[in-house]
mmCIF file of C-alpha atoms in Angstrom:
data_model
loop_
_atom_site.group_PDB
_atom_site.id
_atom_site.type_symbol
_atom_site.label_atom_id
_atom_site.label_comp_id
_atom_site.label_asym_id
_atom_site.label_seq_id
_atom_site.Cartn_x
_atom_site.Cartn_y
_atom_site.Cartn_z
ATOM 1 C CA UNK A 449 -20.513 74.751 34.042
ATOM 2 C CA UNK A 450 -22.347 74.499 37.335
ATOM 3 C CA UNK A 451 -24.109 77.155 39.336
ATOM 4 C CA UNK A 452 -22.314 75.836 42.420
ATOM 5 C CA UNK A 453 -19.210 77.855 43.276
ATOM 6 C CA UNK A 454 -15.988 76.432 44.607
ATOM 7 C CA UNK A 455 -12.339 77.372 44.951
ATOM 8 C CA UNK A 456 -10.225 76.432 41.962
ATOM 9 C CA UNK A 457 -7.433 73.958 42.718
ATOM 10 C CA UNK A 458 -3.916 75.012 41.826
ATOM 11 C CA UNK A 459 -2.822 74.231 38.258
ATOM 12 C CA UNK A 460 -0.347 71.413 37.851
ATOM 13 C CA UNK A 461 2.912 71.628 35.936
ATOM 14 C CA UNK A 462 2.486 71.995 32.153
ATOM 15 C CA UNK A 463 1.307 68.754 30.572
ATOM 16 C CA UNK A 464 3.819 66.959 28.322
ATOM 17 C CA UNK A 465 1.205 64.777 26.619
ATOM 18 C CA UNK A 466 1.285 65.367 22.865
ATOM 19 C CA UNK A 467 -1.922 64.957 20.783
ATOM 20 C CA UNK A 468 -2.301 61.348 19.694
ATOM 21 C CA UNK A 469 -3.848 60.109 16.441
ATOM 22 C CA UNK A 470 -5.546 56.813 17.354
ATOM 23 C CA UNK A 471 -6.918 55.595 14.060
ATOM 24 C CA UNK A 472 -10.381 54.047 14.278
ATOM 25 C CA UNK A 473 -11.042 54.527 17.996
ATOM 26 C CA UNK A 474 -13.506 57.397 17.599
ATOM 27 C CA UNK A 475 -15.813 56.008 14.921
ATOM 28 C CA UNK A 476 -18.061 54.020 17.293
ATOM 29 C CA UNK A 477 -18.936 57.070 19.406
ATOM 30 C CA UNK A 478 -18.508 59.894 16.873
ATOM 31 C CA UNK A 479 -22.225 60.769 16.907
ATOM 32 C CA UNK A 480 -22.122 61.439 20.667
ATOM 33 C CA UNK A 481 -19.809 64.436 20.376
ATOM 34 C CA UNK A 482 -16.488 64.920 22.169
ATOM 35 C CA UNK A 483 -15.526 62.376 24.820
ATOM 36 C CA UNK A 484 -14.144 63.950 28.012
ATOM 37 C CA UNK A 485 -12.003 61.537 30.047
ATOM 38 C CA UNK A 486 -11.139 62.464 33.643
ATOM 39 C CA UNK A 487 -8.270 60.595 35.271
ATOM 40 C CA UNK A 488 -5.836 60.910 38.129
ATOM 41 C CA UNK A 489 -2.449 60.808 36.428
ATOM 42 C CA UNK A 490 -0.718 57.518 37.299
ATOM 43 C CA UNK A 491 -3.341 56.980 39.984
ATOM 44 C CA UNK A 492 -3.170 53.199 39.591
ATOM 45 C CA UNK A 493 0.570 53.302 40.360
ATOM 46 C CA UNK A 494 0.077 55.571 43.367
ATOM 47 C CA UNK A 495 -2.574 53.213 44.725
ATOM 48 C CA UNK A 496 -0.023 50.395 44.503
ATOM 49 C CA UNK A 497 2.595 52.479 46.292
ATOM 50 C CA UNK A 498 4.770 52.642 43.163
ATOM 51 C CA UNK A 499 4.571 56.403 42.691
ATOM 52 C CA UNK A 500 5.055 59.330 45.036
ATOM 53 C CA UNK A 501 4.778 63.088 44.753
ATOM 54 C CA UNK A 502 1.819 65.446 44.509
ATOM 55 C CA UNK A 503 -1.169 63.784 42.796
ATOM 56 C CA UNK A 504 -2.911 65.599 39.980
ATOM 57 C CA UNK A 505 -5.984 65.136 37.813
ATOM 58 C CA UNK A 506 -6.032 65.487 34.041
ATOM 59 C CA UNK A 507 -8.836 66.011 31.536
ATOM 60 C CA UNK A 508 -8.465 64.374 28.116
ATOM 61 C CA UNK A 509 -10.604 65.086 25.078
ATOM 62 C CA UNK A 510 -11.262 62.545 22.332
ATOM 63 C CA UNK A 511 -12.510 64.225 19.157
ATOM 64 C CA UNK A 512 -12.834 61.696 16.380
ATOM 65 C CA UNK A 513 -9.571 59.771 16.455
ATOM 66 C CA UNK A 514 -7.516 62.523 18.101
ATOM 67 C CA UNK A 515 -6.812 62.375 21.838
ATOM 68 C CA UNK A 516 -5.539 65.538 23.529
ATOM 69 C CA UNK A 517 -4.850 66.575 27.119
ATOM 70 C CA UNK A 518 -6.953 69.673 27.783
ATOM 71 C CA UNK A 519 -6.329 70.668 31.396
ATOM 72 C CA UNK A 520 -4.478 69.489 34.495
ATOM 73 C CA UNK A 521 -4.945 70.449 38.153
ATOM 74 C CA UNK A 522 -3.319 69.436 41.418
ATOM 75 C CA UNK A 523 -5.254 67.297 43.865
ATOM 76 C CA UNK A 524 -5.295 67.962 47.576
ATOM 77 C CA UNK A 525 -5.791 71.071 49.657
ATOM 78 C CA UNK A 526 -9.330 72.172 50.436
ATOM 79 C CA UNK A 527 -10.787 71.206 47.056
ATOM 80 C CA UNK A 528 -12.492 67.827 46.815
ATOM 81 C CA UNK A 529 -11.941 65.498 43.889
ATOM 82 C CA UNK A 530 -15.424 66.340 42.625
ATOM 83 C CA UNK A 531 -14.550 70.059 42.797
ATOM 84 C CA UNK A 532 -11.370 69.443 40.842
ATOM 85 C CA UNK A 533 -13.196 67.441 38.177
ATOM 86 C CA UNK A 534 -15.838 70.136 37.761
ATOM 87 C CA UNK A 535 -13.132 72.810 37.580
ATOM 88 C CA UNK A 536 -11.401 70.899 34.791
ATOM 89 C CA UNK A 537 -14.648 70.659 32.831
ATOM 90 C CA UNK A 538 -15.381 74.330 33.381
ATOM 91 C CA UNK A 539 -11.953 75.438 32.219
ATOM 92 C CA UNK A 540 -12.262 73.274 29.100
ATOM 93 C CA UNK A 541 -15.763 74.686 28.442
ATOM 94 C CA UNK A 542 -17.249 71.194 28.208
ATOM 95 C CA UNK A 543 -20.859 71.804 27.205
ATOM 96 C CA UNK A 544 -21.726 68.710 25.178
ATOM 97 C CA UNK A 545 -20.545 65.171 24.596
ATOM 98 C CA UNK A 546 -19.918 62.403 27.127
ATOM 99 C CA UNK A 547 -17.836 62.474 30.310
ATOM 100 C CA UNK A 548 -15.989 59.284 31.245
ATOM 101 C CA UNK A 549 -14.668 58.835 34.777
ATOM 102 C CA UNK A 550 -13.724 55.994 37.126
ATOM 103 C CA UNK A 551 -14.687 55.803 40.793
ATOM 104 C CA UNK A 552 -10.950 55.497 41.436
ATOM 105 C CA UNK A 553 -10.558 59.104 40.298
ATOM 106 C CA UNK A 554 -13.782 60.616 41.680
ATOM 107 C CA UNK A 555 -16.473 58.901 43.760
ATOM 108 C CA UNK A 556 -19.142 57.884 41.244
ATOM 109 C CA UNK A 557 -22.135 59.179 43.228
ATOM 110 C CA UNK A 558 -20.454 62.558 43.781
ATOM 111 C CA UNK A 559 -19.544 63.214 40.159
ATOM 112 C CA UNK A 560 -22.972 62.050 38.947
ATOM 113 C CA UNK A 561 -24.837 64.318 41.366
ATOM 114 C CA UNK A 562 -22.646 67.274 40.435
ATOM 115 C CA UNK A 563 -23.159 66.698 36.727
ATOM 116 C CA UNK A 564 -26.914 66.350 37.147
ATOM 117 C CA UNK A 565 -26.997 69.575 39.177
ATOM 118 C CA UNK A 566 -25.168 71.435 36.405
ATOM 119 C CA UNK A 567 -28.297 71.314 34.227
ATOM 120 C CA UNK A 568 -26.348 70.579 31.039
ATOM 121 C CA UNK A 569 -28.776 68.332 29.179
ATOM 122 C CA UNK A 570 -26.361 67.885 26.261
ATOM 123 C CA UNK A 571 -23.580 66.636 28.521
ATOM 124 C CA UNK A 572 -23.951 62.931 29.310
ATOM 125 C CA UNK A 573 -21.708 60.674 31.340
ATOM 126 C CA UNK A 574 -20.442 57.129 31.731
ATOM 127 C CA UNK A 575 -18.909 56.349 35.122
ATOM 128 C CA UNK A 576 -17.176 53.228 36.331
ATOM 129 C CA UNK A 577 -18.592 52.194 39.703
ATOM 130 C CA UNK A 578 -17.248 50.024 42.486
ATOM 131 C CA UNK A 579 -18.858 46.602 41.859
ATOM 132 C CA UNK A 580 -18.604 45.736 45.552
ATOM 133 C CA UNK A 581 -20.772 48.649 46.768
ATOM 134 C CA UNK A 582 -24.492 48.031 47.127
ATOM 135 C CA UNK A 583 -26.909 49.987 44.909
ATOM 136 C CA UNK A 584 -30.665 49.901 44.324
ATOM 137 C CA UNK A 585 -31.859 48.320 41.094
ATOM 138 C CA UNK A 586 -35.241 49.222 39.595
ATOM 139 C CA UNK A 587 -36.204 45.565 39.239
ATOM 140 C CA UNK A 588 -35.851 43.056 42.016
ATOM 141 C CA UNK A 589 -34.053 39.788 41.491
ATOM 142 C CA UNK A 590 -35.084 36.952 43.780
ATOM 143 C CA UNK A 591 -37.151 39.537 45.625
ATOM 144 C CA UNK A 592 -34.129 41.780 46.267
ATOM 145 C CA UNK A 593 -33.581 45.209 44.725
ATOM 146 C CA UNK A 594 -30.615 46.401 46.747
ATOM 147 C CA UNK A 595 -27.609 44.329 45.767
ATOM 148 C CA UNK A 596 -23.979 44.413 44.724
ATOM 149 C CA UNK A 597 -23.408 44.994 40.996
ATOM 150 C CA UNK A 598 -20.957 42.094 40.999
ATOM 151 C CA UNK A 599 -23.789 39.773 42.050
ATOM 152 C CA UNK A 600 -25.821 40.845 39.013
ATOM 153 C CA UNK A 601 -22.748 40.317 36.837
ATOM 154 C CA UNK A 602 -22.511 36.653 37.809
ATOM 155 C CA UNK A 603 -25.945 35.868 36.338
ATOM 156 C CA UNK A 604 -25.917 38.367 33.447
ATOM 157 C CA UNK A 605 -26.651 37.591 29.801
ATOM 158 C CA UNK A 606 -23.594 38.569 27.767
ATOM 159 C CA UNK A 607 -23.226 39.555 24.149
ATOM 160 C CA UNK A 608 -20.050 39.833 22.124
ATOM 161 C CA UNK A 609 -18.900 43.331 21.132
ATOM 162 C CA UNK A 610 -15.870 44.260 19.068
ATOM 163 C CA UNK A 611 -14.254 47.392 20.437
ATOM 164 C CA UNK A 612 -11.608 49.659 18.922
ATOM 165 C CA UNK A 613 -8.840 50.429 21.390
ATOM 166 C CA UNK A 614 -5.546 52.323 20.975
ATOM 167 C CA UNK A 615 -3.592 49.078 20.605
ATOM 168 C CA UNK A 616 -5.985 47.576 18.038
ATOM 169 C CA UNK A 617 -9.387 45.912 17.932
ATOM 170 C CA UNK A 618 -10.398 43.777 20.888
ATOM 171 C CA UNK A 619 -13.059 41.080 21.266
ATOM 172 C CA UNK A 620 -15.031 41.798 24.424
ATOM 173 C CA UNK A 621 -18.374 41.017 26.043
ATOM 174 C CA UNK A 622 -20.990 43.359 27.459
ATOM 175 C CA UNK A 623 -24.171 42.891 29.490
ATOM 176 C CA UNK A 624 -27.126 45.079 30.426
ATOM 177 C CA UNK A 625 -27.684 44.907 34.184
ATOM 178 C CA UNK A 626 -30.836 47.049 34.202
ATOM 179 C CA UNK A 627 -31.897 50.421 35.563
ATOM 180 C CA UNK A 628 -30.402 51.570 38.834
ATOM 181 C CA UNK A 629 -30.303 54.419 41.336
ATOM 182 C CA UNK A 630 -26.938 55.897 42.312
ATOM 183 C CA UNK A 631 -26.960 58.275 45.263
ATOM 184 C CA UNK A 632 -29.827 60.650 44.632
ATOM 185 C CA UNK A 633 -29.938 60.033 40.866
ATOM 186 C CA UNK A 634 -32.349 57.415 39.533
ATOM 187 C CA UNK A 635 -33.079 55.826 36.149
ATOM 188 C CA UNK A 636 -29.457 55.246 35.196
ATOM 189 C CA UNK A 637 -28.492 52.366 32.925
ATOM 190 C CA UNK A 638 -26.152 49.876 34.589
ATOM 191 C CA UNK A 639 -24.017 47.612 32.417
ATOM 192 C CA UNK A 640 -20.870 45.501 32.536
ATOM 193 C CA UNK A 641 -17.880 45.038 30.261
ATOM 194 C CA UNK A 642 -15.657 41.972 30.205
ATOM 195 C CA UNK A 643 -12.344 41.735 28.399
ATOM 196 C CA UNK A 644 -11.623 38.019 28.351
ATOM 197 C CA UNK A 645 -13.554 35.395 30.308
ATOM 198 C CA UNK A 646 -17.155 36.020 31.305
ATOM 199 C CA UNK A 647 -17.985 33.374 33.910
ATOM 200 C CA UNK A 648 -18.775 34.977 37.240
ATOM 201 C CA UNK A 649 -17.239 38.173 38.538
ATOM 202 C CA UNK A 650 -13.530 38.706 38.090
ATOM 203 C CA UNK A 651 -11.030 41.528 38.230
ATOM 204 C CA UNK A 652 -11.127 42.183 34.479
ATOM 205 C CA UNK A 653 -14.833 43.044 34.472
ATOM 206 C CA UNK A 654 -15.831 46.705 34.651
ATOM 207 C CA UNK A 655 -19.245 47.910 35.825
ATOM 208 C CA UNK A 656 -20.549 51.218 34.538
ATOM 209 C CA UNK A 657 -23.559 53.491 34.913
ATOM 210 C CA UNK A 658 -24.667 56.055 32.384
ATOM 211 C CA UNK A 659 -27.190 58.777 31.659
ATOM 212 C CA UNK A 660 -27.330 57.528 28.060
ATOM 213 C CA UNK A 661 -30.086 55.166 27.032
ATOM 214 C CA UNK A 662 -29.481 51.561 26.088
ATOM 215 C CA UNK A 663 -30.896 52.419 22.661
ATOM 216 C CA UNK A 664 -27.638 54.257 22.036
ATOM 217 C CA UNK A 665 -26.103 50.801 21.781
ATOM 218 C CA UNK A 666 -24.436 48.513 24.303
ATOM 219 C CA UNK A 667 -21.314 48.526 22.130
ATOM 220 C CA UNK A 668 -21.075 52.319 22.427
ATOM 221 C CA UNK A 669 -21.487 52.179 26.191
ATOM 222 C CA UNK A 670 -18.800 49.510 26.446
ATOM 223 C CA UNK A 671 -16.475 51.528 24.208
ATOM 224 C CA UNK A 672 -16.914 54.573 26.440
ATOM 225 C CA UNK A 673 -16.419 52.670 29.702
ATOM 226 C CA UNK A 674 -13.249 51.067 28.371
ATOM 227 C CA UNK A 675 -11.610 54.487 28.153
ATOM 228 C CA UNK A 676 -11.186 54.408 31.943
ATOM 229 C CA UNK A 677 -8.413 51.898 31.124
ATOM 230 C CA UNK A 678 -7.457 52.703 27.550
ATOM 231 C CA UNK A 679 -6.357 56.243 28.294
ATOM 232 C CA UNK A 680 -3.357 54.692 30.061
ATOM 233 C CA UNK A 681 -2.494 52.791 26.879
ATOM 234 C CA UNK A 682 -2.575 56.059 24.955
ATOM 235 C CA UNK A 683 -0.348 57.757 27.535
ATOM 236 C CA UNK A 684 2.172 54.904 27.423
ATOM 237 C CA UNK A 685 2.114 55.010 23.623
ATOM 238 C CA UNK A 686 2.806 58.754 23.683
ATOM 239 C CA UNK A 687 5.667 58.206 26.131
ATOM 240 C CA UNK A 688 7.221 55.527 23.910
ATOM 241 C CA UNK A 689 6.914 57.834 20.902
ATOM 242 C CA UNK A 690 8.678 60.649 22.752
ATOM 243 C CA UNK A 691 11.423 58.258 23.843
ATOM 244 C CA UNK A 692 11.872 56.964 20.286
ATOM 245 C CA UNK A 693 12.112 60.501 18.905
ATOM 246 C CA UNK A 694 14.592 61.502 21.588
ATOM 247 C CA UNK A 695 16.778 58.419 21.098
ATOM 248 C CA UNK A 696 18.535 59.636 17.865
ATOM 249 C CA UNK A 697 19.405 62.917 19.580
ATOM 250 C CA UNK A 698 20.842 61.098 22.564
ATOM 251 C CA UNK A 699 22.733 58.755 20.230
ATOM 252 C CA UNK A 700 24.082 61.692 18.226
ATOM 253 C CA UNK A 701 25.286 63.432 21.365
ATOM 254 C CA UNK A 702 26.858 60.202 22.566
ATOM 255 C CA UNK A 703 28.588 59.653 19.223
ATOM 256 C CA UNK A 704 29.888 63.232 19.256
ATOM 257 C CA UNK A 705 31.268 62.786 22.747
ATOM 258 C CA UNK A 706 32.942 59.500 21.817
ATOM 259 C CA UNK A 707 34.435 61.028 18.667
ATOM 260 C CA UNK A 708 35.757 64.003 20.627
ATOM 261 C CA UNK A 709 37.248 61.674 23.214
ATOM 262 C CA UNK A 710 38.953 59.604 20.495
ATOM 263 C CA UNK A 711 40.384 62.715 18.859
ATOM 264 C CA UNK A 712 41.636 63.945 22.215
ATOM 265 C CA UNK A 713 43.400 60.631 22.845
ATOM 266 C CA UNK A 714 44.916 60.723 19.354
ATOM 267 C CA UNK A 715 46.135 64.300 19.774
ATOM 268 C CA UNK A 716 47.643 63.517 23.146
ATOM 269 C CA UNK A 717 49.331 60.418 21.702
ATOM 270 C CA UNK A 718 50.764 62.412 18.813
ATOM 271 C CA UNK A 719 52.026 65.030 21.213
ATOM 272 C CA UNK A 720 53.744 62.354 23.271
ATOM 273 C CA UNK A 721 55.389 60.869 20.181
ATOM 274 C CA UNK A 722 56.474 64.316 18.986
ATOM 275 C CA UNK A 723 57.891 65.103 22.394
ATOM 276 C CA UNK A 724 59.858 61.863 22.255
ATOM 277 C CA UNK A 725 61.236 62.789 18.843
ATOM 278 C CA UNK A 726 62.218 66.236 20.087
ATOM 279 C CA UNK A 727 64.003 64.767 23.102
ATOM 280 C CA UNK A 728 65.833 62.275 20.886
ATOM 281 C CA UNK A 729 66.830 65.002 18.445
ATOM 282 C CA UNK A 730 68.113 67.186 21.255
ATOM 283 C CA UNK A 731 70.141 64.308 22.670
ATOM 284 C CA UNK A 732 71.676 63.508 19.291
ATOM 285 C CA UNK A 733 72.408 67.179 18.677
ATOM 286 C CA UNK A 734 74.555 67.098 21.777
ATOM 287 C CA UNK A 735 76.338 63.985 20.492
ATOM 288 C CA UNK A 736 76.684 65.105 16.857
ATOM 289 C CA UNK A 737 76.575 68.904 16.873
ATOM 290 C CA UNK A 738 78.051 69.254 13.364
ATOM 291 C CA UNK A 739 75.653 66.852 11.514
ATOM 292 C CA UNK A 740 72.229 67.834 10.114
ATOM 293 C CA UNK A 741 69.373 66.085 11.872
ATOM 294 C CA UNK A 742 68.479 63.970 8.804
ATOM 295 C CA UNK A 743 72.008 62.534 8.654
ATOM 296 C CA UNK A 744 72.198 61.553 12.290
ATOM 297 C CA UNK A 745 71.638 57.937 13.394
ATOM 298 C CA UNK A 746 67.962 57.165 13.755
ATOM 299 C CA UNK A 747 66.787 59.723 11.126
#
């Protein structure tokens, strides 16, 4: 994808994510082509110290309403996160559409600069940025251009947008924060997405930057940015589906084991009873050697 060369990270273990049909989620952005979502698998849990083991990065593709896992590579070693992300895109032959990525997975400035250097004019991007890191806005506010995105969020003008997420429609709010420069890339559109309250900056508000124009629709931009969170919902949904499908098999095996155990107990009980009868018959045979067994006492 890029003219820049780099060592490929090692592939991760085969992905167990099955394709998911998420009815209605792709209609808002269908005209933009495939949506490529880059995420560190369970990265939010690892950041909280709830998950250990080798980290790995996964590339998802949303085509219409179908979400699939395309590629997966290990993180670490000599390859940077930006290298790993570019390797994933190269292996998947991503040539058009929109890339979605959070700064928690790859530093926003790094992935943006790498994508711009690739020269793929048909490949756009929406990246979530750290709202607490200062950037340079094209227009000054109160005489200041360089400011924190979260400061612009607090005085933004919001509009309601209805988004389609894997768990159903959601009423959200979005705001245009203006043009901005990120790293060495200028003229990006900066915007914010709020799920829930909108007064001031809070944890639930996401700030994004994109190479797409605002004319593409603030709702579309918000829908794309939300995938930095929604992909986890899709993964959890897939996991629940796998568990539900596996449950009957586990139940069947459990029932079979219980049935076998019951039969074994019954057989052993019958054997014990039969052995008792045999012992009794032998004892009575000694006492009444000339009588048939059926005529002896107790038979």
